[in-house]
Amino acid sequence: MSLGLDEHSRNARKLCMSVEQLLSKASGSSSPKEALEVLEDCKGKLDTIQGLLAGMDQLVGHEPSAKRDVWKQKVSNQRDEHNSLHRAWNKEYTRFGGKDKYENERAALLGDRYPGGG
């Protein structure tokens, strides 16, 4: 089972590094449109990391007790890193007006789904 955990952990770490680079690129961008595009890519990677962490949680339960505690700590550390990156993403997304875009898209979707009640 460790091979599955190792691979999940490695993939999550690579994605975290990629998100860090993309956040840096977005924060240095002079164009809000370009920054929002980069941040959308970041969001997809953050969602993928979240899925990998959920998979790792399941795999940890199948590890022998000697390795289980070590893996629980590794998963916890990666979850902390994911949470930190997600907070940084939220900050940048809000800074570039993404929250307004999200709320407008949500209102449009809900308006389509519930005419007159949006």
PDB file of C-alpha atoms in Angstrom:
ATOM      1  CA  MET A   1       0.000   0.000   0.000  1.00  0.00           C
ATOM      2  CA  SER A   2       2.903   2.377   0.608  1.00  0.00           C
ATOM      3  CA  LEU A   3       3.503   2.676  -3.117  1.00  0.00           C
ATOM      4  CA  GLY A   4       0.019   4.131  -3.593  1.00  0.00           C
ATOM      5  CA  LEU A   5       0.546   6.541  -0.741  1.00  0.00           C
ATOM      6  CA  ASP A   6       4.001   7.467  -1.984  1.00  0.00           C
ATOM      7  CA  GLU A   7       2.637   8.239  -5.423  1.00  0.00           C
ATOM      8  CA  HIS A   8      -0.311  10.223  -4.080  1.00  0.00           C
ATOM      9  CA  SER A   9       2.016  12.168  -1.814  1.00  0.00           C
ATOM     10  CA  ARG A  10       4.490  12.866  -4.612  1.00  0.00           C
ATOM     11  CA  ASN A  11       1.727  14.035  -6.958  1.00  0.00           C
ATOM     12  CA  ALA A  12       0.196  16.271  -4.283  1.00  0.00           C
ATOM     13  CA  ARG A  13       3.617  17.802  -3.569  1.00  0.00           C
ATOM     14  CA  LYS A  14       4.257  18.505  -7.266  1.00  0.00           C
ATOM     15  CA  LEU A  15       0.849  20.146  -7.575  1.00  0.00           C
ATOM     16  CA  CYS A  16       1.520  22.265  -4.480  1.00  0.00           C
ATOM     17  CA  MET A  17       4.760  23.508  -6.010  1.00  0.00           C
ATOM     18  CA  SER A  18       2.924  24.272  -9.245  1.00  0.00           C
ATOM     19  CA  VAL A  19       0.228  26.204  -7.366  1.00  0.00           C
ATOM     20  CA  GLU A  20       2.915  28.204  -5.544  1.00  0.00           C
ATOM     21  CA  GLN A  21       4.440  29.195  -8.891  1.00  0.00           C
ATOM     22  CA  LEU A  22       1.068  30.078 -10.388  1.00  0.00           C
ATOM     23  CA  LEU A  23       0.122  32.194  -7.371  1.00  0.00           C
ATOM     24  CA  SER A  24       3.400  34.045  -7.695  1.00  0.00           C
ATOM     25  CA  LYS A  25       2.723  34.603 -11.385  1.00  0.00           C
ATOM     26  CA  ALA A  26      -0.807  35.854 -10.679  1.00  0.00           C
ATOM     27  CA  SER A  27       0.292  38.234  -7.934  1.00  0.00           C
ATOM     28  CA  GLY A  28       2.896  39.762 -10.258  1.00  0.00           C
ATOM     29  CA  SER A  29       0.481  40.136 -13.141  1.00  0.00           C
ATOM     30  CA  SER A  30      -0.471  43.619 -14.266  1.00  0.00           C
ATOM     31  CA  SER A  31      -3.551  42.370 -16.117  1.00  0.00           C
ATOM     32  CA  PRO A  32      -6.536  41.323 -13.986  1.00  0.00           C
ATOM     33  CA  LYS A  33      -7.845  39.185 -16.846  1.00  0.00           C
ATOM     34  CA  GLU A  34      -4.564  37.269 -17.122  1.00  0.00           C
ATOM     35  CA  ALA A  35      -4.347  36.916 -13.340  1.00  0.00           C
ATOM     36  CA  LEU A  36      -7.880  35.484 -13.162  1.00  0.00           C
ATOM     37  CA  GLU A  37      -7.046  32.954 -15.885  1.00  0.00           C
ATOM     38  CA  VAL A  38      -3.964  31.837 -13.934  1.00  0.00           C
ATOM     39  CA  LEU A  39      -6.023  31.683 -10.738  1.00  0.00           C
ATOM     40  CA  GLU A  40      -8.638  29.507 -12.445  1.00  0.00           C
ATOM     41  CA  ASP A  41      -5.845  27.071 -13.311  1.00  0.00           C
ATOM     42  CA  CYS A  42      -4.708  27.237  -9.670  1.00  0.00           C
ATOM     43  CA  LYS A  43      -8.200  26.389  -8.469  1.00  0.00           C
ATOM     44  CA  GLY A  44      -8.267  23.243 -10.597  1.00  0.00           C
ATOM     45  CA  LYS A  45      -4.946  22.136  -9.153  1.00  0.00           C
ATOM     46  CA  LEU A  46      -6.114  22.875  -5.607  1.00  0.00           C
ATOM     47  CA  ASP A  47      -9.211  20.750  -6.195  1.00  0.00           C
ATOM     48  CA  THR A  48      -7.018  17.925  -7.492  1.00  0.00           C
ATOM     49  CA  ILE A  49      -4.817  18.158  -4.391  1.00  0.00           C
ATOM     50  CA  GLN A  50      -7.905  17.954  -2.206  1.00  0.00           C
ATOM     51  CA  GLY A  51      -8.928  14.761  -4.013  1.00  0.00           C
ATOM     52  CA  LEU A  52      -5.461  13.276  -3.586  1.00  0.00           C
ATOM     53  CA  LEU A  53      -5.568  14.044   0.133  1.00  0.00           C
ATOM     54  CA  ALA A  54      -8.937  12.313   0.450  1.00  0.00           C
ATOM     55  CA  GLY A  55      -7.494   9.272  -1.329  1.00  0.00           C
ATOM     56  CA  MET A  56      -4.493   9.317   0.977  1.00  0.00           C
ATOM     57  CA  ASP A  57      -6.774   9.391   4.026  1.00  0.00           C
ATOM     58  CA  GLN A  58      -8.390   6.179   2.812  1.00  0.00           C
ATOM     59  CA  LEU A  59      -5.083   4.496   2.010  1.00  0.00           C
ATOM     60  CA  VAL A  60      -3.579   5.354   5.409  1.00  0.00           C
ATOM     61  CA  GLY A  61      -6.155   3.135   7.093  1.00  0.00           C
ATOM     62  CA  HIS A  62      -4.770   0.108   5.228  1.00  0.00           C
ATOM     63  CA  GLU A  63      -1.186   0.672   6.375  1.00  0.00           C
ATOM     64  CA  PRO A  64       0.394  -1.410   9.145  1.00  0.00           C
ATOM     65  CA  SER A  65       0.204   0.379  12.483  1.00  0.00           C
ATOM     66  CA  ALA A  66       3.957   1.060  12.474  1.00  0.00           C
ATOM     67  CA  LYS A  67       3.660   3.131   9.297  1.00  0.00           C
ATOM     68  CA  ARG A  68       0.161   4.503   9.895  1.00  0.00           C
ATOM     69  CA  ASP A  69       1.188   7.227  12.341  1.00  0.00           C
ATOM     70  CA  VAL A  70       3.990   8.422  10.069  1.00  0.00           C
ATOM     71  CA  TRP A  71       1.630   8.593   7.114  1.00  0.00           C
ATOM     72  CA  LYS A  72      -1.057  10.360   9.149  1.00  0.00           C
ATOM     73  CA  GLN A  73       1.508  13.043   9.978  1.00  0.00           C
ATOM     74  CA  LYS A  74       2.595  13.357   6.338  1.00  0.00           C
ATOM     75  CA  VAL A  75      -1.015  13.693   5.186  1.00  0.00           C
ATOM     76  CA  SER A  76      -1.661  16.248   7.917  1.00  0.00           C
ATOM     77  CA  ASN A  77       1.362  18.283   6.797  1.00  0.00           C
ATOM     78  CA  GLN A  78       0.231  18.211   3.185  1.00  0.00           C
ATOM     79  CA  ARG A  79      -3.297  19.188   4.223  1.00  0.00           C
ATOM     80  CA  ASP A  80      -1.860  22.177   6.118  1.00  0.00           C
ATOM     81  CA  GLU A  81       0.088  23.182   3.028  1.00  0.00           C
ATOM     82  CA  HIS A  82      -3.045  22.832   0.878  1.00  0.00           C
ATOM     83  CA  ASN A  83      -5.032  24.982   3.315  1.00  0.00           C
ATOM     84  CA  SER A  84      -2.331  27.644   3.272  1.00  0.00           C
ATOM     85  CA  LEU A  85      -2.255  27.673  -0.524  1.00  0.00           C
ATOM     86  CA  HIS A  86      -6.052  27.822  -0.658  1.00  0.00           C
ATOM     87  CA  ARG A  87      -6.069  30.873   1.643  1.00  0.00           C
ATOM     88  CA  ALA A  88      -3.465  32.541  -0.586  1.00  0.00           C
ATOM     89  CA  TRP A  89      -5.576  31.689  -3.645  1.00  0.00           C
ATOM     90  CA  ASN A  90      -8.688  33.211  -2.009  1.00  0.00           C
ATOM     91  CA  LYS A  91      -6.758  36.383  -1.230  1.00  0.00           C
ATOM     92  CA  GLU A  92      -5.481  36.758  -4.799  1.00  0.00           C
ATOM     93  CA  TYR A  93      -8.816  35.796  -6.352  1.00  0.00           C
ATOM     94  CA  THR A  94     -10.618  38.424  -4.301  1.00  0.00           C
ATOM     95  CA  ARG A  95      -7.927  41.011  -5.035  1.00  0.00           C
ATOM     96  CA  PHE A  96      -8.398  40.631  -8.774  1.00  0.00           C
ATOM     97  CA  GLY A  97     -12.175  40.826  -8.663  1.00  0.00           C
ATOM     98  CA  GLY A  98     -12.791  37.133  -8.995  1.00  0.00           C
ATOM     99  CA  LYS A  99     -15.333  37.159  -6.208  1.00  0.00           C
ATOM    100  CA  ASP A 100     -17.534  39.539  -8.204  1.00  0.00           C
ATOM    101  CA  LYS A 101     -17.167  37.310 -11.260  1.00  0.00           C
ATOM    102  CA  TYR A 102     -18.066  34.227  -9.216  1.00  0.00           C
ATOM    103  CA  GLU A 103     -21.101  35.903  -7.652  1.00  0.00           C
ATOM    104  CA  ASN A 104     -22.298  37.179 -11.034  1.00  0.00           C
ATOM    105  CA  GLU A 105     -21.950  33.713 -12.580  1.00  0.00           C
ATOM    106  CA  ARG A 106     -23.721  32.155  -9.598  1.00  0.00           C
ATOM    107  CA  ALA A 107     -26.557  34.666  -9.797  1.00  0.00           C
ATOM    108  CA  ALA A 108     -26.897  33.975 -13.516  1.00  0.00           C
ATOM    109  CA  LEU A 109     -27.036  30.231 -12.908  1.00  0.00           C
ATOM    110  CA  LEU A 110     -29.533  30.515 -10.089  1.00  0.00           C
ATOM    111  CA  GLY A 111     -31.554  32.995 -12.102  1.00  0.00           C
ATOM    112  CA  ASP A 112     -31.748  30.458 -14.934  1.00  0.00           C
ATOM    113  CA  ARG A 113     -32.713  27.705 -12.549  1.00  0.00           C
ATOM    114  CA  TYR A 114     -35.200  29.715 -10.518  1.00  0.00           C
ATOM    115  CA  PRO A 115     -36.701  32.415 -12.745  1.00  0.00           C
ATOM    116  CA  GLY A 116     -38.049  35.303 -10.768  1.00  0.00           C
ATOM    117  CA  GLY A 117     -36.631  34.020  -7.476  1.00  0.00           C
ATOM    118  CA  GLY A 118     -32.877  34.590  -8.006  1.00  0.00           C
TER     119      GLY A 118
END
